[in-house]
CSV table of C-alpha atoms and ligand atoms in Angstrom, one decimal:
chain,number,residue,atom,x,y,z
A,30,UNK,CA,106.7,110.7,128.6
A,31,UNK,CA,109.9,112.9,128.0
A,32,UNK,CA,111.0,115.2,125.6
A,33,UNK,CA,112.9,118.0,124.3
A,34,UNK,CA,112.1,121.5,125.8
A,35,UNK,CA,113.4,125.2,125.2
A,36,UNK,CA,112.0,128.4,126.7
A,37,UNK,CA,112.8,130.0,123.7
A,38,UNK,CA,114.2,133.6,124.3
A,39,UNK,CA,115.8,132.3,127.2
A,40,UNK,CA,119.1,131.2,126.3
A,41,UNK,CA,120.6,128.0,127.2
A,42,UNK,CA,117.3,126.4,128.6
A,43,UNK,CA,117.4,122.8,126.1
A,44,UNK,CA,116.8,120.1,128.9
A,45,UNK,CA,115.3,117.0,128.7
A,46,UNK,CA,111.7,117.0,130.8
A,47,UNK,CA,108.7,115.4,131.2
A,48,UNK,CA,106.1,116.3,129.4
A,49,UNK,CA,102.4,115.4,129.0
A,50,UNK,CA,101.2,112.1,126.7
A,51,UNK,CA,99.5,113.7,123.8
A,52,UNK,CA,96.1,112.2,123.2
A,53,UNK,CA,94.8,112.3,119.6
A,54,UNK,CA,91.6,114.6,118.8
A,55,UNK,CA,88.8,113.3,116.0
A,56,UNK,CA,91.2,113.0,112.8
A,57,UNK,CA,94.4,112.7,114.5
A,58,UNK,CA,96.6,109.9,114.7
A,59,UNK,CA,98.7,108.8,117.3
A,60,UNK,CA,102.7,108.5,115.9
A,61,UNK,CA,105.7,107.1,118.0
A,62,UNK,CA,108.8,108.8,117.3
A,63,UNK,CA,112.1,107.1,115.9
A,64,UNK,CA,114.2,110.2,115.2
A,65,UNK,CA,114.1,113.7,115.1
A,66,UNK,CA,117.2,116.1,113.5
A,67,UNK,CA,118.7,119.1,114.4
A,68,UNK,CA,119.6,121.9,112.7
A,69,UNK,CA,120.7,125.8,112.9
A,70,UNK,CA,117.1,126.9,113.9
A,71,UNK,CA,116.9,124.3,116.8
A,72,UNK,CA,120.2,125.8,117.5
A,73,UNK,CA,118.9,129.4,117.5
A,74,UNK,CA,115.9,128.5,119.6
A,75,UNK,CA,118.6,126.9,122.2
A,76,UNK,CA,120.5,130.1,122.3
A,77,UNK,CA,116.9,132.3,122.7
A,78,UNK,CA,117.3,133.8,119.5
A,79,UNK,CA,114.4,132.0,117.6
A,80,UNK,CA,111.2,130.4,118.3
A,81,UNK,CA,107.5,131.4,119.8
A,82,UNK,CA,106.3,128.8,123.1
A,83,UNK,CA,102.8,127.6,122.7
A,84,UNK,CA,100.1,130.4,123.7
A,85,UNK,CA,99.8,130.8,127.9
A,86,UNK,CA,103.5,128.5,128.0
A,87,UNK,CA,106.7,129.3,128.7
A,88,UNK,CA,108.6,125.7,126.9
A,89,UNK,CA,108.4,124.7,123.6
A,90,UNK,CA,108.8,120.6,122.3
A,91,UNK,CA,111.4,121.2,120.1
A,92,UNK,CA,111.4,118.8,116.8
A,93,UNK,CA,110.8,119.5,113.2
A,94,UNK,CA,112.7,117.2,111.0
A,95,UNK,CA,110.4,114.1,112.4
A,96,UNK,CA,110.8,110.9,111.4
A,97,UNK,CA,108.1,108.7,113.4
A,98,UNK,CA,105.6,105.1,113.1
A,99,UNK,CA,101.8,105.2,112.8
A,100,UNK,CA,100.8,103.7,116.5
A,101,UNK,CA,97.2,103.2,115.7
A,102,UNK,CA,95.4,103.2,112.2
A,103,UNK,CA,94.0,106.4,111.6
A,104,UNK,CA,92.8,108.0,108.2
A,105,UNK,CA,94.7,106.8,105.4
A,106,UNK,CA,97.9,105.5,107.5
A,107,UNK,CA,98.3,102.2,109.2
A,108,UNK,CA,99.6,101.1,112.2
A,109,UNK,CA,103.6,100.1,112.0
A,110,UNK,CA,103.6,102.9,108.3
A,111,UNK,CA,106.9,105.3,108.2
A,112,UNK,CA,105.6,109.0,108.5
A,113,UNK,CA,107.3,112.4,108.2
A,114,UNK,CA,105.4,115.5,109.0
A,115,UNK,CA,105.3,119.0,107.4
A,116,UNK,CA,106.3,121.9,109.7
A,117,UNK,CA,103.7,125.1,109.1
A,118,UNK,CA,100.7,125.3,109.7
A,119,UNK,CA,97.9,128.0,108.2
A,120,UNK,CA,97.5,131.2,109.5
A,121,UNK,CA,94.1,131.1,109.2
A,122,UNK,CA,93.0,134.2,107.7
A,123,UNK,CA,94.9,134.8,104.0
A,124,UNK,CA,93.9,133.0,100.5
A,125,UNK,CA,97.6,131.3,100.4
A,126,UNK,CA,97.0,129.6,103.5
A,127,UNK,CA,93.4,128.6,102.4
A,128,UNK,CA,94.2,127.2,99.0
A,129,UNK,CA,97.2,124.7,101.5
A,130,UNK,CA,100.2,126.8,100.5
A,131,UNK,CA,101.5,128.0,104.1
A,132,UNK,CA,105.4,128.5,102.9
A,133,UNK,CA,103.6,131.3,100.6
A,134,UNK,CA,101.2,132.6,104.3
A,135,UNK,CA,100.7,136.4,103.3
A,136,UNK,CA,100.8,137.2,106.9
A,137,UNK,CA,103.1,135.8,108.7
A,138,UNK,CA,100.9,134.5,111.1
A,139,UNK,CA,101.7,130.3,110.5
A,140,UNK,CA,102.2,128.4,113.0
A,141,UNK,CA,105.2,126.0,112.7
A,142,UNK,CA,105.6,122.6,114.8
A,143,UNK,CA,108.6,122.8,117.2
A,144,UNK,CA,109.9,126.2,115.9
A,145,UNK,CA,106.8,129.2,116.5
A,146,UNK,CA,103.7,128.2,118.9
A,147,UNK,CA,103.5,124.9,117.9
A,148,UNK,CA,105.3,122.3,120.3
A,149,UNK,CA,107.6,119.8,117.7
A,150,UNK,CA,107.7,116.2,117.6
A,151,UNK,CA,110.9,115.4,120.1
A,152,UNK,CA,109.5,113.9,121.9
A,153,UNK,CA,108.5,110.1,122.8
A,154,UNK,CA,105.1,110.4,121.4
A,155,UNK,CA,103.0,113.0,118.5
A,156,UNK,CA,100.0,113.4,117.8
A,157,UNK,CA,99.6,115.0,113.8
A,158,UNK,CA,96.5,115.2,111.6
A,159,UNK,CA,96.4,112.8,108.5
A,160,UNK,CA,96.4,115.7,106.1
A,161,UNK,CA,100.1,116.7,107.3
A,162,UNK,CA,101.3,113.4,107.5
A,163,UNK,CA,104.0,112.0,104.4
A,164,UNK,CA,104.4,108.5,104.0
A,165,UNK,CA,108.2,107.3,103.7
A,166,UNK,CA,108.7,104.5,101.5
A,167,UNK,CA,110.4,101.7,103.7
A,168,UNK,CA,113.2,101.7,101.2
A,169,UNK,CA,114.4,104.9,102.4
A,170,UNK,CA,114.2,103.6,106.3
A,171,UNK,CA,115.5,106.1,108.5
A,172,UNK,CA,117.0,108.3,105.4
A,173,UNK,CA,113.5,109.4,105.6
A,174,UNK,CA,114.6,112.2,108.9
A,175,UNK,CA,116.0,113.5,105.9
A,176,UNK,CA,112.8,114.3,104.3
A,177,UNK,CA,112.2,118.2,106.2
A,178,UNK,CA,115.6,119.7,105.0
A,179,UNK,CA,115.5,117.9,101.5
A,180,UNK,CA,111.8,119.6,101.2
A,181,UNK,CA,113.3,123.1,101.9
A,182,UNK,CA,115.9,122.4,99.2
A,183,UNK,CA,113.6,120.4,96.6
A,184,UNK,CA,111.5,123.5,97.2
A,185,UNK,CA,113.8,126.3,96.5
A,186,UNK,CA,115.4,124.7,93.1
A,187,UNK,CA,111.4,124.4,92.0
A,188,UNK,CA,111.2,127.7,92.8
A,189,UNK,CA,115.0,128.7,91.1
A,190,UNK,CA,113.8,126.7,88.0
A,191,UNK,CA,110.1,128.4,87.7
A,192,UNK,CA,112.0,131.6,88.0
A,193,UNK,CA,114.9,130.5,85.1
A,194,UNK,CA,112.0,129.4,83.0
A,195,UNK,CA,110.0,132.0,82.7
A,196,UNK,CA,112.8,132.8,79.8
A,197,UNK,CA,114.8,130.7,77.4
A,198,UNK,CA,117.2,129.6,79.8
A,199,UNK,CA,120.6,126.6,80.1
A,200,UNK,CA,119.2,124.5,83.1
A,201,UNK,CA,123.1,123.2,83.3
A,202,UNK,CA,125.7,124.7,86.0
A,203,UNK,CA,125.1,125.3,89.4
A,204,UNK,CA,126.9,125.9,92.2
A,205,UNK,CA,125.7,125.4,96.0
A,206,UNK,CA,127.2,127.8,99.0
A,207,UNK,CA,127.3,125.9,102.1
A,208,UNK,CA,128.4,122.4,102.7
A,209,UNK,CA,126.0,121.4,105.8
A,210,UNK,CA,122.2,119.5,105.6
A,211,UNK,CA,121.0,122.0,103.0
A,212,UNK,CA,123.9,122.5,100.9
A,213,UNK,CA,125.1,119.0,100.7
A,214,UNK,CA,121.1,117.5,99.8
A,215,UNK,CA,120.2,120.8,97.2
A,216,UNK,CA,124.2,119.3,95.9
A,217,UNK,CA,122.1,115.7,95.3
A,218,UNK,CA,119.0,116.8,94.5
A,219,UNK,CA,120.5,119.7,91.5
A,220,UNK,CA,122.6,116.4,90.4
A,221,UNK,CA,119.6,114.1,89.7
A,222,UNK,CA,118.2,116.8,87.7
A,223,UNK,CA,121.5,116.7,85.7
A,224,UNK,CA,122.7,119.7,86.8
A,225,UNK,CA,126.6,119.9,86.7
A,226,UNK,CA,127.2,120.9,90.1
A,227,UNK,CA,130.6,122.3,92.0
A,228,UNK,CA,129.7,122.7,96.2
A,229,UNK,CA,132.0,125.2,98.4
A,230,UNK,CA,132.6,124.8,101.9
A,231,UNK,CA,134.7,126.2,104.2
A,232,UNK,CA,136.2,122.7,104.7
A,233,UNK,CA,139.9,121.5,103.2
A,234,UNK,CA,139.1,119.5,100.4
A,235,UNK,CA,140.2,116.4,102.3
A,236,UNK,CA,137.3,116.3,104.5
A,237,UNK,CA,134.5,114.1,104.9
A,238,UNK,CA,132.2,116.7,103.6
A,239,UNK,CA,134.5,117.2,100.8
A,240,UNK,CA,134.1,113.5,99.9
A,241,UNK,CA,130.3,113.6,100.8
A,242,UNK,CA,129.7,116.0,97.7
A,243,UNK,CA,131.8,114.4,95.3
A,244,UNK,CA,130.5,110.9,96.0
A,245,UNK,CA,127.5,112.1,93.7
A,246,UNK,CA,129.8,113.6,91.0
A,247,UNK,CA,130.1,117.2,91.8
A,248,UNK,CA,133.1,118.8,92.6
A,249,UNK,CA,133.5,120.3,95.8
A,250,UNK,CA,135.7,123.7,95.6
A,251,UNK,CA,137.7,124.8,99.6
A,252,UNK,CA,136.8,128.7,99.4
A,253,UNK,CA,139.4,128.5,101.3
A,254,UNK,CA,142.0,127.4,98.0
A,255,UNK,CA,139.7,129.5,95.4
A,256,UNK,CA,137.6,131.9,96.2
A,257,UNK,CA,134.3,132.6,94.4
A,258,UNK,CA,134.9,135.0,92.1
A,259,UNK,CA,137.9,133.0,90.5
A,260,UNK,CA,135.8,129.5,90.0
A,261,UNK,CA,133.6,132.1,88.1
A,262,UNK,CA,135.9,133.3,86.2
A,263,UNK,CA,137.3,129.3,85.5
A,264,UNK,CA,134.4,127.8,84.7
A,265,UNK,CA,132.0,130.7,83.4
A,266,UNK,CA,129.3,131.3,85.6
A,267,UNK,CA,126.6,129.6,86.7
A,268,UNK,CA,122.8,128.9,86.2
A,269,UNK,CA,121.4,128.2,89.3
A,270,UNK,CA,123.4,129.6,93.0
A,271,UNK,CA,121.6,127.9,96.1
A,272,UNK,CA,122.7,130.1,98.7
A,273,UNK,CA,122.9,128.1,102.0
A,274,UNK,CA,125.7,129.2,104.0
A,275,UNK,CA,123.8,131.8,105.8
A,276,UNK,CA,125.9,134.4,105.2
A,277,UNK,CA,124.3,137.6,104.2
A,278,UNK,CA,127.8,139.1,102.1
A,279,UNK,CA,128.1,135.8,100.5
A,280,UNK,CA,124.3,135.9,99.6
A,281,UNK,CA,124.3,139.5,97.5
A,282,UNK,CA,127.9,138.4,96.5
A,283,UNK,CA,125.7,135.1,94.5
A,284,UNK,CA,124.7,137.9,92.1
A,285,UNK,CA,128.0,138.1,90.5
A,286,UNK,CA,128.2,134.6,90.0
A,287,UNK,CA,125.7,134.0,87.7
A,288,UNK,CA,125.8,134.1,84.2
A,289,UNK,CA,123.3,135.1,82.0
A,290,UNK,CA,120.1,134.8,82.3
A,291,UNK,CA,121.3,132.6,85.9
A,292,UNK,CA,119.0,132.6,89.5
A,293,UNK,CA,120.7,132.6,92.5
A,294,UNK,CA,118.4,131.6,96.0
A,295,UNK,CA,119.1,132.1,99.0
A,296,UNK,CA,118.2,129.4,102.0
A,297,UNK,CA,120.2,130.3,104.9
A,298,UNK,CA,119.5,132.7,107.3
A,299,UNK,CA,121.9,135.2,108.6
A,300,UNK,CA,120.7,137.6,111.0
A,301,UNK,CA,123.3,139.7,111.8
A,302,UNK,CA,122.9,143.3,111.6
A,303,UNK,CA,125.7,144.6,109.4
A,304,UNK,CA,125.9,146.9,106.4
A,305,UNK,CA,126.9,144.6,103.0
A,306,UNK,CA,127.5,145.5,99.8
A,307,UNK,CA,128.6,145.1,96.0
A,308,UNK,CA,130.1,146.0,92.9
A,309,UNK,CA,127.6,148.8,91.7
A,310,UNK,CA,128.0,147.7,88.6
A,311,UNK,CA,126.7,143.7,89.1
A,312,UNK,CA,123.5,144.7,90.2
A,313,UNK,CA,123.6,148.2,88.0
A,314,UNK,CA,124.5,146.4,85.0
A,315,UNK,CA,125.3,143.1,85.0
A,316,UNK,CA,121.6,142.0,87.1
A,317,UNK,CA,119.9,143.8,84.3
A,318,UNK,CA,121.3,143.7,81.0
A,319,UNK,CA,121.9,139.7,81.9
A,320,UNK,CA,118.5,138.7,83.1
A,321,UNK,CA,119.5,137.8,86.1
A,322,UNK,CA,117.2,137.1,89.7
A,323,UNK,CA,117.4,136.7,93.0
A,324,UNK,CA,115.0,135.4,95.9
A,325,UNK,CA,114.9,133.7,99.0
A,326,UNK,CA,112.8,130.9,99.5
A,327,UNK,CA,112.0,129.2,102.9
A,328,UNK,CA,109.6,126.2,104.3
A,329,UNK,CA,107.9,123.9,101.5
A,330,UNK,CA,105.1,123.1,100.6
A,331,UNK,CA,103.5,119.7,100.7
A,332,UNK,CA,104.6,118.6,96.8
A,333,UNK,CA,107.7,119.6,98.2
A,334,UNK,CA,107.8,117.1,100.5
A,335,UNK,CA,106.6,114.3,98.0
A,336,UNK,CA,109.2,115.6,95.8
A,337,UNK,CA,111.9,115.4,98.3
A,338,UNK,CA,110.6,112.1,99.7
A,339,UNK,CA,111.1,110.3,96.6
A,340,UNK,CA,114.2,112.8,95.2
A,341,UNK,CA,116.0,110.9,98.3
A,342,UNK,CA,115.2,107.1,97.6
A,343,UNK,CA,116.2,107.8,93.9
A,344,UNK,CA,119.9,109.0,95.4
A,345,UNK,CA,119.8,106.4,97.9
A,346,UNK,CA,119.2,104.0,94.9
A,347,UNK,CA,122.2,106.0,93.4
A,348,UNK,CA,124.4,106.9,95.5
A,349,UNK,CA,123.0,104.6,99.2
A,350,UNK,CA,126.5,104.8,101.4
A,351,UNK,CA,127.0,108.6,100.9
A,352,UNK,CA,123.7,109.8,101.6
A,353,UNK,CA,123.5,107.0,104.4
A,354,UNK,CA,126.9,109.0,105.9
A,355,UNK,CA,124.8,112.0,105.3
A,356,UNK,CA,123.2,111.5,109.5
A,357,UNK,CA,126.9,111.6,110.9
A,358,UNK,CA,125.9,111.2,114.4
A,359,UNK,CA,123.2,109.7,116.3
A,360,UNK,CA,122.8,110.6,119.9
A,361,UNK,CA,120.0,108.9,122.5
A,362,UNK,CA,117.6,111.9,123.9
A,363,UNK,CA,120.0,112.4,127.2
A,364,UNK,CA,122.6,113.4,125.2
A,365,UNK,CA,121.4,116.0,123.0
A,366,UNK,CA,123.9,118.7,123.4
A,367,UNK,CA,126.4,116.7,121.6
A,368,UNK,CA,124.0,116.5,118.7
A,369,UNK,CA,123.7,120.1,118.9
A,370,UNK,CA,127.5,121.1,119.2
A,371,UNK,CA,127.6,118.9,115.5
A,372,UNK,CA,130.1,119.6,113.1
A,373,UNK,CA,129.2,117.3,110.6
A,374,UNK,CA,126.6,117.5,108.1
A,375,UNK,CA,123.4,116.3,110.1
A,376,UNK,CA,122.5,114.9,113.8
A,377,UNK,CA,119.8,113.2,115.1
A,378,UNK,CA,118.1,112.3,118.5
A,379,UNK,CA,117.0,108.8,118.7
A,380,UNK,CA,114.3,107.8,120.2
A,381,UNK,CA,113.4,104.0,119.2
A,382,UNK,CA,113.1,101.2,117.0
A,383,UNK,CA,110.9,101.4,114.1
B,420,LIG,C1,113.2,124.7,109.0
B,420,LIG,C2,111.6,126.0,107.9
B,420,LIG,C3,111.4,127.1,108.9
B,420,LIG,C4,111.9,128.0,109.3
B,420,LIG,C5,112.1,128.9,110.0
B,420,LIG,C6,113.9,126.4,108.8
B,420,LIG,O1,114.8,125.6,109.5
B,420,LIG,O2,113.4,124.3,108.2
B,420,LIG,O3,110.4,124.6,107.9
B,420,LIG,O4,110.3,127.7,107.8
B,420,LIG,O5,113.2,127.0,109.4
B,420,LIG,O6,111.1,129.0,111.0
């Protein structure tokens, strides 16, 4: 069968190749791939700066944003069911993983499908254990391909709220920095949770991303027009800030964007070596005297996947046309480079019809 493979550590090695047909082991389910989303992590693997091939091999099958259909009945699933699959697998030797929380793995020796030591789903067929599959309701359909980035946002919001709720707080105003898939999904999920949301991006206010953010009732801010510190002066600070732009300076700056008891959660990764800086009083005075918190979040627990699928379906009911427009480019596997270069919210690789 055909799949999209890359040699981690080797820049520009990504190619369509013949890969062995998967053979389901006991308890595993054979899946037919419908669609696989492409994200910044896939681009980093493709650029040779991230990812690890499975043991004894050079090449890794990419793809961790999976939507597929069950090809043969298996435990808890029937042929024809729409499914997605979680990404991270246990390190096999820590309490967090043993307890079903590889998203909080203590050792860091976890594996991730399509990223670290395990092949991904960007191939015509795939296999997965039933325990790692998540049902996608037929009403959500092809939008189920957004479940993986959605799960990352669901975890971040759950954690930010858990930190906020450690003390009396006002879960009213949220700022999302970044208008890619993670920023946009965070915007929609926060709106579903009843937050008043501002979404800040580099694109001008006239672009499709601005319109998508505003379609769910958020206010889009172009940082070229309104610097974030000016926004804070205007709005009065935020209870939740989600950083999804992947800029370490902006991540540090989020501490200054919070109001009393506010929580900032960092999702975008920035691996550049550099110093970032902050007015010492923001850290040394405001963060302490105003009980502010800053945390990072990665990956997702199974409960976040369930929450994401449920939230996506609710978002579809309220803002269906806009959610459909999140996937701005669908291309055949051979045109994968177009998906990697796409500048809109989400591009996907198409493998087949349901
Ligand atoms: C994925 C996560 C993964 C992280 C680090 C992200 O792109 O969405 O599931 O944990 O990369 O590998």
